[in-house]
PDB file of C-alpha atoms and ligand atoms in Angstrom:
ATOM      1  CA  MET A   1      80.963 108.932 108.594  1.00 84.00           C
ATOM      2  CA  THR A   2      81.893 109.080 105.003  1.00 95.00           C
ATOM      3  CA  VAL A   3      85.475 108.698 103.976  1.00 98.00           C
ATOM      4  CA  TRP A   4      86.716 109.971 100.626  1.00 98.00           C
ATOM      5  CA  ALA A   5      90.277 109.001  99.458  1.00 98.00           C
ATOM      6  CA  VAL A   6      92.266 111.393  97.339  1.00 98.00           C
ATOM      7  CA  LEU A   7      95.000 109.734  95.419  1.00 98.00           C
ATOM      8  CA  ALA A   8      97.754 112.109  94.392  1.00 98.00           C
ATOM      9  CA  ALA A   9      99.107 110.583  91.211  1.00 98.00           C
ATOM     10  CA  ALA A  10      99.795 113.628  89.046  1.00 98.00           C
ATOM     11  CA  GLY A  11     103.562 113.985  89.322  1.00 98.00           C
ATOM     12  CA  SER A  12     105.641 113.594  86.364  1.00 97.00           C
ATOM     13  CA  GLY A  13     108.226 111.301  87.948  1.00 97.00           C
ATOM     14  CA  GLU A  14     111.239 113.448  86.940  1.00 97.00           C
ATOM     15  CA  ARG A  15     113.671 111.454  89.161  1.00 97.00           C
ATOM     16  CA  LEU A  16     112.510 108.105  87.761  1.00 97.00           C
ATOM     17  CA  GLY A  17     113.382 109.475  84.293  1.00 96.00           C
ATOM     18  CA  LEU A  18     110.949 107.246  82.365  1.00 96.00           C
ATOM     19  CA  ASP A  19     109.079 108.079  79.165  1.00 96.00           C
ATOM     20  CA  ARG A  20     105.743 108.279  81.164  1.00 97.00           C
ATOM     21  CA  PRO A  21     104.470 109.557  84.383  1.00 98.00           C
ATOM     22  CA  LYS A  22     105.468 107.748  87.620  1.00 98.00           C
ATOM     23  CA  ALA A  23     101.957 106.528  88.236  1.00 98.00           C
ATOM     24  CA  PHE A  24     102.090 104.550  84.996  1.00 98.00           C
ATOM     25  CA  ALA A  25     105.665 103.085  85.396  1.00 98.00           C
ATOM     26  CA  ASN A  26     105.771  99.243  85.488  1.00 97.00           C
ATOM     27  CA  LEU A  27     105.572  97.770  88.960  1.00 97.00           C
ATOM     28  CA  ARG A  28     106.171  94.146  88.185  1.00 94.00           C
ATOM     29  CA  VAL A  29     103.491  93.536  85.527  1.00 94.00           C
ATOM     30  CA  ARG A  30     101.140  96.417  86.049  1.00 97.00           C
ATOM     31  CA  PRO A  31     101.223 100.155  86.205  1.00 98.00           C
ATOM     32  CA  LEU A  32     102.153 101.441  89.546  1.00 98.00           C
ATOM     33  CA  LEU A  33      98.818 103.205  90.047  1.00 98.00           C
ATOM     34  CA  ALA A  34      96.959  99.907  89.841  1.00 98.00           C
ATOM     35  CA  GLU A  35      98.345  98.879  93.307  1.00 98.00           C
ATOM     36  CA  PRO A  36      97.211 101.829  95.386  1.00 98.00           C
ATOM     37  CA  LEU A  37      93.884 102.003  93.507  1.00 98.00           C
ATOM     38  CA  GLU A  38      93.166  98.340  94.192  1.00 98.00           C
ATOM     39  CA  ARG A  39      94.305  98.583  97.840  1.00 98.00           C
ATOM     40  CA  LEU A  40      92.181 101.789  98.585  1.00 98.00           C
ATOM     41  CA  ASP A  41      89.186 100.348  96.854  1.00 98.00           C
ATOM     42  CA  ALA A  42      89.564  97.136  99.016  1.00 98.00           C
ATOM     43  CA  SER A  43      89.602  99.121 102.241  1.00 98.00           C
ATOM     44  CA  GLY A  44      86.475  98.842 104.406  1.00 97.00           C
ATOM     45  CA  TRP A  45      87.223 102.347 105.572  1.00 98.00           C
ATOM     46  CA  VAL A  46      87.055 104.051 102.166  1.00 98.00           C
ATOM     47  CA  ASP A  47      83.723 104.907 100.621  1.00 98.00           C
ATOM     48  CA  ALA A  48      84.917 106.574  97.479  1.00 98.00           C
ATOM     49  CA  ILE A  49      88.180 107.569  95.643  1.00 98.00           C
ATOM     50  CA  VAL A  50      89.194 110.568  93.407  1.00 98.00           C
ATOM     51  CA  VAL A  51      92.476 110.228  91.624  1.00 98.00           C
ATOM     52  CA  ALA A  52      94.454 113.237  90.319  1.00 98.00           C
ATOM     53  CA  VAL A  53      96.637 112.343  87.352  1.00 98.00           C
ATOM     54  CA  PRO A  54      98.696 114.319  84.739  1.00 98.00           C
ATOM     55  CA  ALA A  55      96.915 116.028  81.883  1.00 98.00           C
ATOM     56  CA  GLY A  56      96.049 113.543  79.176  1.00 98.00           C
ATOM     57  CA  TRP A  57      96.149 110.455  81.565  1.00 98.00           C
ATOM     58  CA  GLU A  58      92.634 110.869  82.963  1.00 98.00           C
ATOM     59  CA  GLU A  59      91.110 108.258  80.609  1.00 98.00           C
ATOM     60  CA  PRO A  60      93.935 105.621  81.038  1.00 98.00           C
ATOM     61  CA  ALA A  61      93.447 106.110  84.823  1.00 98.00           C
ATOM     62  CA  ILE A  62      89.671 105.422  84.583  1.00 98.00           C
ATOM     63  CA  LEU A  63      90.381 102.383  82.379  1.00 98.00           C
ATOM     64  CA  LEU A  64      92.942 101.063  84.841  1.00 98.00           C
ATOM     65  CA  ALA A  65      90.460 101.537  87.723  1.00 98.00           C
ATOM     66  CA  GLU A  66      87.959  99.453  85.777  1.00 98.00           C
ATOM     67  CA  GLU A  67      90.427  96.832  84.907  1.00 98.00           C
ATOM     68  CA  VAL A  68      91.416  96.242  88.601  1.00 98.00           C
ATOM     69  CA  GLY A  69      87.619  96.427  89.620  1.00 98.00           C
ATOM     70  CA  ALA A  70      88.100  99.627  91.673  1.00 98.00           C
ATOM     71  CA  GLY A  71      84.388 100.443  91.660  1.00 98.00           C
ATOM     72  CA  LYS A  72      84.840 103.210  94.306  1.00 98.00           C
ATOM     73  CA  VAL A  73      86.784 105.459  91.875  1.00 98.00           C
ATOM     74  CA  VAL A  74      84.284 108.228  91.000  1.00 98.00           C
ATOM     75  CA  ALA A  75      86.517 110.478  89.075  1.00 98.00           C
ATOM     76  CA  ALA A  76      90.065 111.054  87.494  1.00 98.00           C
ATOM     77  CA  VAL A  77      90.868 114.591  87.593  1.00 98.00           C
ATOM     78  CA  THR A  78      93.720 116.683  85.986  1.00 98.00           C
ATOM     79  CA  GLY A  79      96.367 117.457  88.486  1.00 98.00           C
ATOM     80  CA  GLY A  80      98.219 120.701  88.910  1.00 97.00           C
ATOM     81  CA  ALA A  81     101.808 121.977  88.962  1.00 96.00           C
ATOM     82  CA  THR A  82     102.469 121.059  92.524  1.00 96.00           C
ATOM     83  CA  ARG A  83     101.249 118.258  94.717  1.00 97.00           C
ATOM     84  CA  ALA A  84      99.083 120.605  96.706  1.00 97.00           C
ATOM     85  CA  ASP A  85      97.522 121.949  93.472  1.00 97.00           C
ATOM     86  CA  SER A  86      96.765 118.369  92.501  1.00 98.00           C
ATOM     87  CA  VAL A  87      95.151 117.569  95.848  1.00 98.00           C
ATOM     88  CA  ARG A  88      93.106 120.659  95.543  1.00 97.00           C
ATOM     89  CA  ALA A  89      91.778 119.659  92.279  1.00 98.00           C
ATOM     90  CA  ALA A  90      90.757 116.213  93.538  1.00 98.00           C
ATOM     91  CA  VAL A  91      89.184 117.674  96.741  1.00 98.00           C
ATOM     92  CA  GLU A  92      86.971 119.865  94.571  1.00 98.00           C
ATOM     93  CA  GLU A  93      85.300 116.583  93.407  1.00 98.00           C
ATOM     94  CA  VAL A  94      84.544 115.567  97.066  1.00 98.00           C
ATOM     95  CA  PRO A  95      80.985 116.257  98.031  1.00 97.00           C
ATOM     96  CA  ASP A  96      80.284 118.542 100.864  1.00 96.00           C
ATOM     97  CA  ASP A  97      78.730 115.748 103.026  1.00 95.00           C
ATOM     98  CA  ALA A  98      82.011 113.868 103.211  1.00 97.00           C
ATOM     99  CA  ALA A  99      83.292 114.038 106.818  1.00 97.00           C
ATOM    100  CA  ILE A 100      86.818 112.875 106.387  1.00 98.00           C
ATOM    101  CA  ILE A 101      89.283 113.089 103.443  1.00 98.00           C
ATOM    102  CA  LEU A 102      92.202 110.534 103.236  1.00 98.00           C
ATOM    103  CA  VAL A 103      95.081 111.938 101.197  1.00 98.00           C
ATOM    104  CA  HIS A 104      97.455 109.380  99.824  1.00 98.00           C
ATOM    105  CA  ASP A 105     100.484 109.374  97.425  1.00 98.00           C
ATOM    106  CA  ALA A 106     100.286 106.947  94.562  1.00 98.00           C
ATOM    107  CA  ALA A 107     103.995 106.826  94.760  1.00 98.00           C
ATOM    108  CA  ARG A 108     103.599 104.709  98.077  1.00 98.00           C
ATOM    109  CA  PRO A 109     101.853 101.779  96.507  1.00 98.00           C
ATOM    110  CA  LEU A 110     101.759  99.339  99.399  1.00 98.00           C
ATOM    111  CA  VAL A 111      99.033 101.168 101.614  1.00 98.00           C
ATOM    112  CA  ASP A 112      96.908  98.820 103.727  1.00 97.00           C
ATOM    113  CA  ASP A 113      93.920  98.738 105.933  1.00 97.00           C
ATOM    114  CA  ALA A 114      95.954  98.778 109.230  1.00 98.00           C
ATOM    115  CA  VAL A 115      97.630 102.187 108.676  1.00 98.00           C
ATOM    116  CA  ILE A 116      94.304 103.689 107.379  1.00 98.00           C
ATOM    117  CA  GLU A 117      92.705 102.618 110.641  1.00 98.00           C
ATOM    118  CA  ARG A 118      95.574 104.038 112.608  1.00 98.00           C
ATOM    119  CA  VAL A 119      95.128 107.611 110.925  1.00 98.00           C
ATOM    120  CA  LEU A 120      91.366 107.687 111.089  1.00 98.00           C
ATOM    121  CA  ARG A 121      91.191 106.799 114.881  1.00 98.00           C
ATOM    122  CA  PRO A 122      92.519 110.226 116.164  1.00 98.00           C
ATOM    123  CA  LEU A 123      89.814 112.084 114.103  1.00 98.00           C
ATOM    124  CA  ALA A 124      87.283 110.560 116.316  1.00 96.00           C
ATOM    125  CA  GLU A 125      89.095 111.781 119.376  1.00 97.00           C
ATOM    126  CA  GLY A 126      89.073 115.543 118.395  1.00 97.00           C
ATOM    127  CA  TRP A 127      92.143 115.732 116.208  1.00 98.00           C
ATOM    128  CA  HIS A 128      91.962 117.662 112.981  1.00 98.00           C
ATOM    129  CA  GLY A 129      94.318 115.446 111.225  1.00 98.00           C
ATOM    130  CA  ALA A 130      96.728 112.444 111.623  1.00 98.00           C
ATOM    131  CA  VAL A 131      99.866 111.306 109.868  1.00 98.00           C
ATOM    132  CA  PRO A 132     101.775 108.062 109.832  1.00 98.00           C
ATOM    133  CA  ALA A 133     105.421 108.519 110.612  1.00 98.00           C
ATOM    134  CA  LEU A 134     108.613 106.545 111.276  1.00 98.00           C
ATOM    135  CA  PRO A 135     111.496 107.522 113.532  1.00 96.00           C
ATOM    136  CA  MET A 136     114.633 108.791 111.765  1.00 94.00           C
ATOM    137  CA  ALA A 137     117.103 105.969 111.394  1.00 91.00           C
ATOM    138  CA  ASP A 138     120.140 107.953 110.242  1.00 95.00           C
ATOM    139  CA  THR A 139     121.993 110.683 112.039  1.00 96.00           C
ATOM    140  CA  VAL A 140     120.617 114.047 110.795  1.00 96.00           C
ATOM    141  CA  LYS A 141     122.916 116.847 109.798  1.00 97.00           C
ATOM    142  CA  ARG A 142     122.181 120.536 108.822  1.00 97.00           C
ATOM    143  CA  ILE A 143     124.309 121.389 105.954  1.00 98.00           C
ATOM    144  CA  ARG A 144     125.395 124.519 104.014  1.00 98.00           C
ATOM    145  CA  GLY A 145     126.389 123.540 100.555  1.00 98.00           C
ATOM    146  CA  THR A 146     128.977 120.835 101.053  1.00 97.00           C
ATOM    147  CA  GLU A 147     129.833 121.652 104.780  1.00 98.00           C
ATOM    148  CA  VAL A 148     128.065 120.297 107.776  1.00 98.00           C
ATOM    149  CA  VAL A 149     126.919 122.924 110.058  1.00 97.00           C
ATOM    150  CA  GLU A 150     125.528 120.838 112.943  1.00 97.00           C
ATOM    151  CA  THR A 151     124.152 117.519 113.920  1.00 97.00           C
ATOM    152  CA  VAL A 152     120.509 117.788 114.717  1.00 96.00           C
ATOM    153  CA  ASP A 153     118.906 115.993 117.716  1.00 96.00           C
ATOM    154  CA  ARG A 154     116.704 113.539 116.186  1.00 95.00           C
ATOM    155  CA  SER A 155     114.905 112.356 119.198  1.00 94.00           C
ATOM    156  CA  ASP A 156     111.905 114.516 118.463  1.00 95.00           C
ATOM    157  CA  LEU A 157     112.049 114.107 114.712  1.00 97.00           C
ATOM    158  CA  VAL A 158     110.052 111.717 112.472  1.00 97.00           C
ATOM    159  CA  ALA A 159     109.689 111.114 108.834  1.00 97.00           C
ATOM    160  CA  ALA A 160     106.032 111.659 107.668  1.00 98.00           C
ATOM    161  CA  GLN A 161     104.291 109.290 105.142  1.00 98.00           C
ATOM    162  CA  THR A 162     100.918 108.989 103.688  1.00 98.00           C
ATOM    163  CA  PRO A 163      97.964 108.162 104.015  1.00 98.00           C
ATOM    164  CA  GLN A 164      97.131 111.297 105.988  1.00 98.00           C
ATOM    165  CA  ALA A 165      93.580 111.744 107.280  1.00 98.00           C
ATOM    166  CA  PHE A 166      91.868 115.114 107.859  1.00 98.00           C
ATOM    167  CA  LEU A 167      88.416 116.456 108.773  1.00 98.00           C
ATOM    168  CA  ALA A 168      87.089 117.382 105.332  1.00 98.00           C
ATOM    169  CA  ASP A 169      86.325 121.119 106.169  1.00 97.00           C
ATOM    170  CA  VAL A 170      89.768 121.571 107.938  1.00 98.00           C
ATOM    171  CA  LEU A 171      91.666 120.273 104.798  1.00 98.00           C
ATOM    172  CA  ARG A 172      89.536 122.402 102.446  1.00 97.00           C
ATOM    173  CA  THR A 173      90.318 125.438 104.447  1.00 97.00           C
ATOM    174  CA  ALA A 174      94.047 124.625 104.539  1.00 96.00           C
ATOM    175  CA  LEU A 175      94.199 124.114 100.878  1.00 97.00           C
ATOM    176  CA  GLY A 176      92.590 127.574 100.333  1.00 94.00           C
ATOM    177  CA  GLY A 177      95.680 129.248 101.777  1.00 88.00           C
ATOM    178  CA  ASP A 178      99.162 129.581 100.447  1.00 88.00           C
ATOM    179  CA  VAL A 179     100.206 126.152  99.358  1.00 90.00           C
ATOM    180  CA  ALA A 180     103.502 126.864  97.563  1.00 87.00           C
ATOM    181  CA  GLY A 181     106.285 124.519  98.600  1.00 89.00           C
ATOM    182  CA  ALA A 182     104.222 122.162 100.643  1.00 94.00           C
ATOM    183  CA  THR A 183     105.226 118.552 100.389  1.00 94.00           C
ATOM    184  CA  ASP A 184     102.331 117.040 102.432  1.00 95.00           C
ATOM    185  CA  CYS A 185      98.895 118.106 103.433  1.00 97.00           C
ATOM    186  CA  ALA A 186      99.536 117.930 107.128  1.00 97.00           C
ATOM    187  CA  SER A 187     101.959 120.886 106.842  1.00 97.00           C
ATOM    188  CA  LEU A 188      99.217 123.088 105.437  1.00 97.00           C
ATOM    189  CA  VAL A 189      96.886 122.079 108.288  1.00 97.00           C
ATOM    190  CA  GLU A 190      99.623 122.677 110.879  1.00 96.00           C
ATOM    191  CA  ALA A 191     100.224 126.140 109.264  1.00 94.00           C
ATOM    192  CA  ALA A 192      96.595 126.866 109.829  1.00 93.00           C
ATOM    193  CA  ASP A 193      96.906 125.928 113.578  1.00 94.00           C
ATOM    194  CA  GLY A 194      95.216 122.630 113.060  1.00 96.00           C
ATOM    195  CA  ARG A 195      95.987 119.936 115.521  1.00 98.00           C
ATOM    196  CA  VAL A 196      97.676 116.898 113.846  1.00 98.00           C
ATOM    197  CA  ALA A 197      98.310 113.668 115.544  1.00 98.00           C
ATOM    198  CA  VAL A 198     101.126 111.290 114.717  1.00 98.00           C
ATOM    199  CA  VAL A 199     100.681 107.563 114.556  1.00 98.00           C
ATOM    200  CA  PRO A 200     103.058 104.812 113.668  1.00 98.00           C
ATOM    201  CA  GLY A 201     103.915 104.507 110.063  1.00 98.00           C
ATOM    202  CA  ASP A 202     104.792 101.473 107.922  1.00 98.00           C
ATOM    203  CA  ARG A 203     108.248 100.573 106.397  1.00 97.00           C
ATOM    204  CA  ARG A 204     106.256  99.177 103.427  1.00 97.00           C
ATOM    205  CA  LEU A 205     105.005 102.627 102.672  1.00 98.00           C
ATOM    206  CA  VAL A 206     108.338 103.582 101.068  1.00 96.00           C
ATOM    207  CA  LYS A 207     107.832 106.279  98.371  1.00 97.00           C
ATOM    208  CA  VAL A 208     109.046 105.359  94.883  1.00 98.00           C
ATOM    209  CA  THR A 209     111.320 108.192  94.059  1.00 97.00           C
ATOM    210  CA  GLU A 210     114.552 106.886  92.375  1.00 97.00           C
ATOM    211  CA  PRO A 211     114.562 104.096  89.794  1.00 95.00           C
ATOM    212  CA  ASP A 212     115.740 101.241  92.265  1.00 96.00           C
ATOM    213  CA  ASP A 213     112.760 102.095  94.524  1.00 97.00           C
ATOM    214  CA  LEU A 214     110.595 100.269  91.913  1.00 96.00           C
ATOM    215  CA  GLU A 215     112.567  97.185  92.387  1.00 96.00           C
ATOM    216  CA  LEU A 216     112.463  97.517  96.204  1.00 96.00           C
ATOM    217  CA  VAL A 217     108.712  97.886  96.192  1.00 97.00           C
ATOM    218  CA  ALA A 218     108.386  95.037  93.703  1.00 96.00           C
ATOM    219  CA  SER A 219     110.291  92.965  96.034  1.00 96.00           C
ATOM    220  CA  MET A 220     108.110  93.759  99.014  1.00 95.00           C
ATOM    221  CA  LEU A 221     105.035  92.950  96.865  1.00 92.00           C
ATOM    222  CA  ALA A 222     106.524  89.459  96.231  1.00 81.00           C
ATOM    223  CA  GLY A 223     107.238  89.012  99.863  1.00 71.00           C
TER     224      GLY A 223
HETATM  225  N1  CTP B 301     102.125 114.622  92.798  1.00 53.94           N
HETATM  226  C1  CTP B 301     100.984 115.152  92.234  1.00 53.94           C
HETATM  227  N2  CTP B 301     100.941 116.298  91.574  1.00 53.94           N
HETATM  228  C2  CTP B 301     102.121 117.012  91.386  1.00 53.94           C
HETATM  229  C3  CTP B 301     103.431 116.595  92.007  1.00 53.94           C
HETATM  230  C4  CTP B 301     103.307 115.295  92.726  1.00 53.94           C
HETATM  231  O1  CTP B 301      99.971 114.509  92.459  1.00 53.94           O
HETATM  232  N3  CTP B 301     102.060 118.198  90.621  1.00 53.94           N
HETATM  233  C5  CTP B 301     101.981 113.400  93.553  1.00 53.94           C
HETATM  234  C6  CTP B 301     102.880 112.301  92.944  1.00 53.94           C
HETATM  235  O2  CTP B 301     102.289 111.675  91.791  1.00 53.94           O
HETATM  236  C7  CTP B 301     103.228 111.428  94.046  1.00 53.94           C
HETATM  237  C8  CTP B 301     103.288 112.290  95.330  1.00 53.94           C
HETATM  238  O3  CTP B 301     102.668 113.508  94.897  1.00 53.94           O
HETATM  239  O4  CTP B 301     102.283 110.342  94.258  1.00 53.94           O
HETATM  240  C9  CTP B 301     104.667 112.569  95.795  1.00 53.94           C
HETATM  241  O5  CTP B 301     105.418 113.325  94.803  1.00 53.94           O
HETATM  242  P1  CTP B 301     106.851 112.861  94.301  1.00 53.94           P
HETATM  243  O6  CTP B 301     107.331 111.653  94.788  1.00 53.94           O
HETATM  244  O7  CTP B 301     107.784 114.068  94.290  1.00 53.94           O
HETATM  245  O8  CTP B 301     106.419 112.536  92.696  1.00 53.94           O
HETATM  246  P2  CTP B 301     106.800 113.287  91.466  1.00 53.94           P
HETATM  247  O9  CTP B 301     106.600 114.715  91.638  1.00 53.94           O
HETATM  248  O10 CTP B 301     106.086 112.607  90.230  1.00 53.94           O
HETATM  249  O11 CTP B 301     108.396 112.924  91.275  1.00 53.94           O
HETATM  250  P3  CTP B 301     109.507 113.847  90.803  1.00 53.94           P
HETATM  251  O12 CTP B 301     109.584 114.806  92.025  1.00 53.94           O
HETATM  252  O13 CTP B 301     110.750 113.080  90.764  1.00 53.94           O
HETATM  253  O14 CTP B 301     109.121 114.491  89.525  1.00 53.94           O
HETATM  254 MG1   MG B 302     107.783 115.757  93.060  1.00 53.94          MG
END
């Protein structure tokens, strides 16, 4: 079965507040994007990679892929206004004979083979998709403005990460619907009545969102 990886790297990184997109922020001595590119390329599960980057960053992304020896990268496409738009643009480059699409956030640089294997396995067992997730560590509150409305039972809540794996046709169909506001691809598949499995996530898959997250991931890289 052919597995294509789609790497969503087209965000602007507003919250990082740098002079360049998040994917090209420095993570130790390299642009952040180098890390997930290299890791997906090294995965024995991944056959080919399409990366979505902000307009104007397509060529730097291809050069970076060459630099890190990521020979599985077949295209760097221009992303869209939202994450789902960017994923859709990348999926358009995936050939029809691809069986599985693995969608990953470039903002989670420390992806590895173990989690890829965990999300792929349910697809062989009849699931339409699979997501890695972690239990909620903190107490979860519903709020209205500055007031707490209630404390939510967290026993059946998890925090979803990427990489997320999908049967290619199921993901394509889900991306064809209303994607406004979707923060991950699984939510689109769920909304289309797809069956999505949950597998253990990985604490190293922390998402670089705020400036100090870059230092956190850099320290994990060192360790
Ligand atoms: N993403 C994307 N296209 C968009 C928006 C987001 O490909 N239009 C990607 C980001 O590059 C990132 C992932 O989706 O890898 C998760 O998004 P997020 O962490 O919100 O990144 P940004 O949107 O870049 O950050 P911010 O919201 O602070 O601007
Ligand atoms: Mg964003």
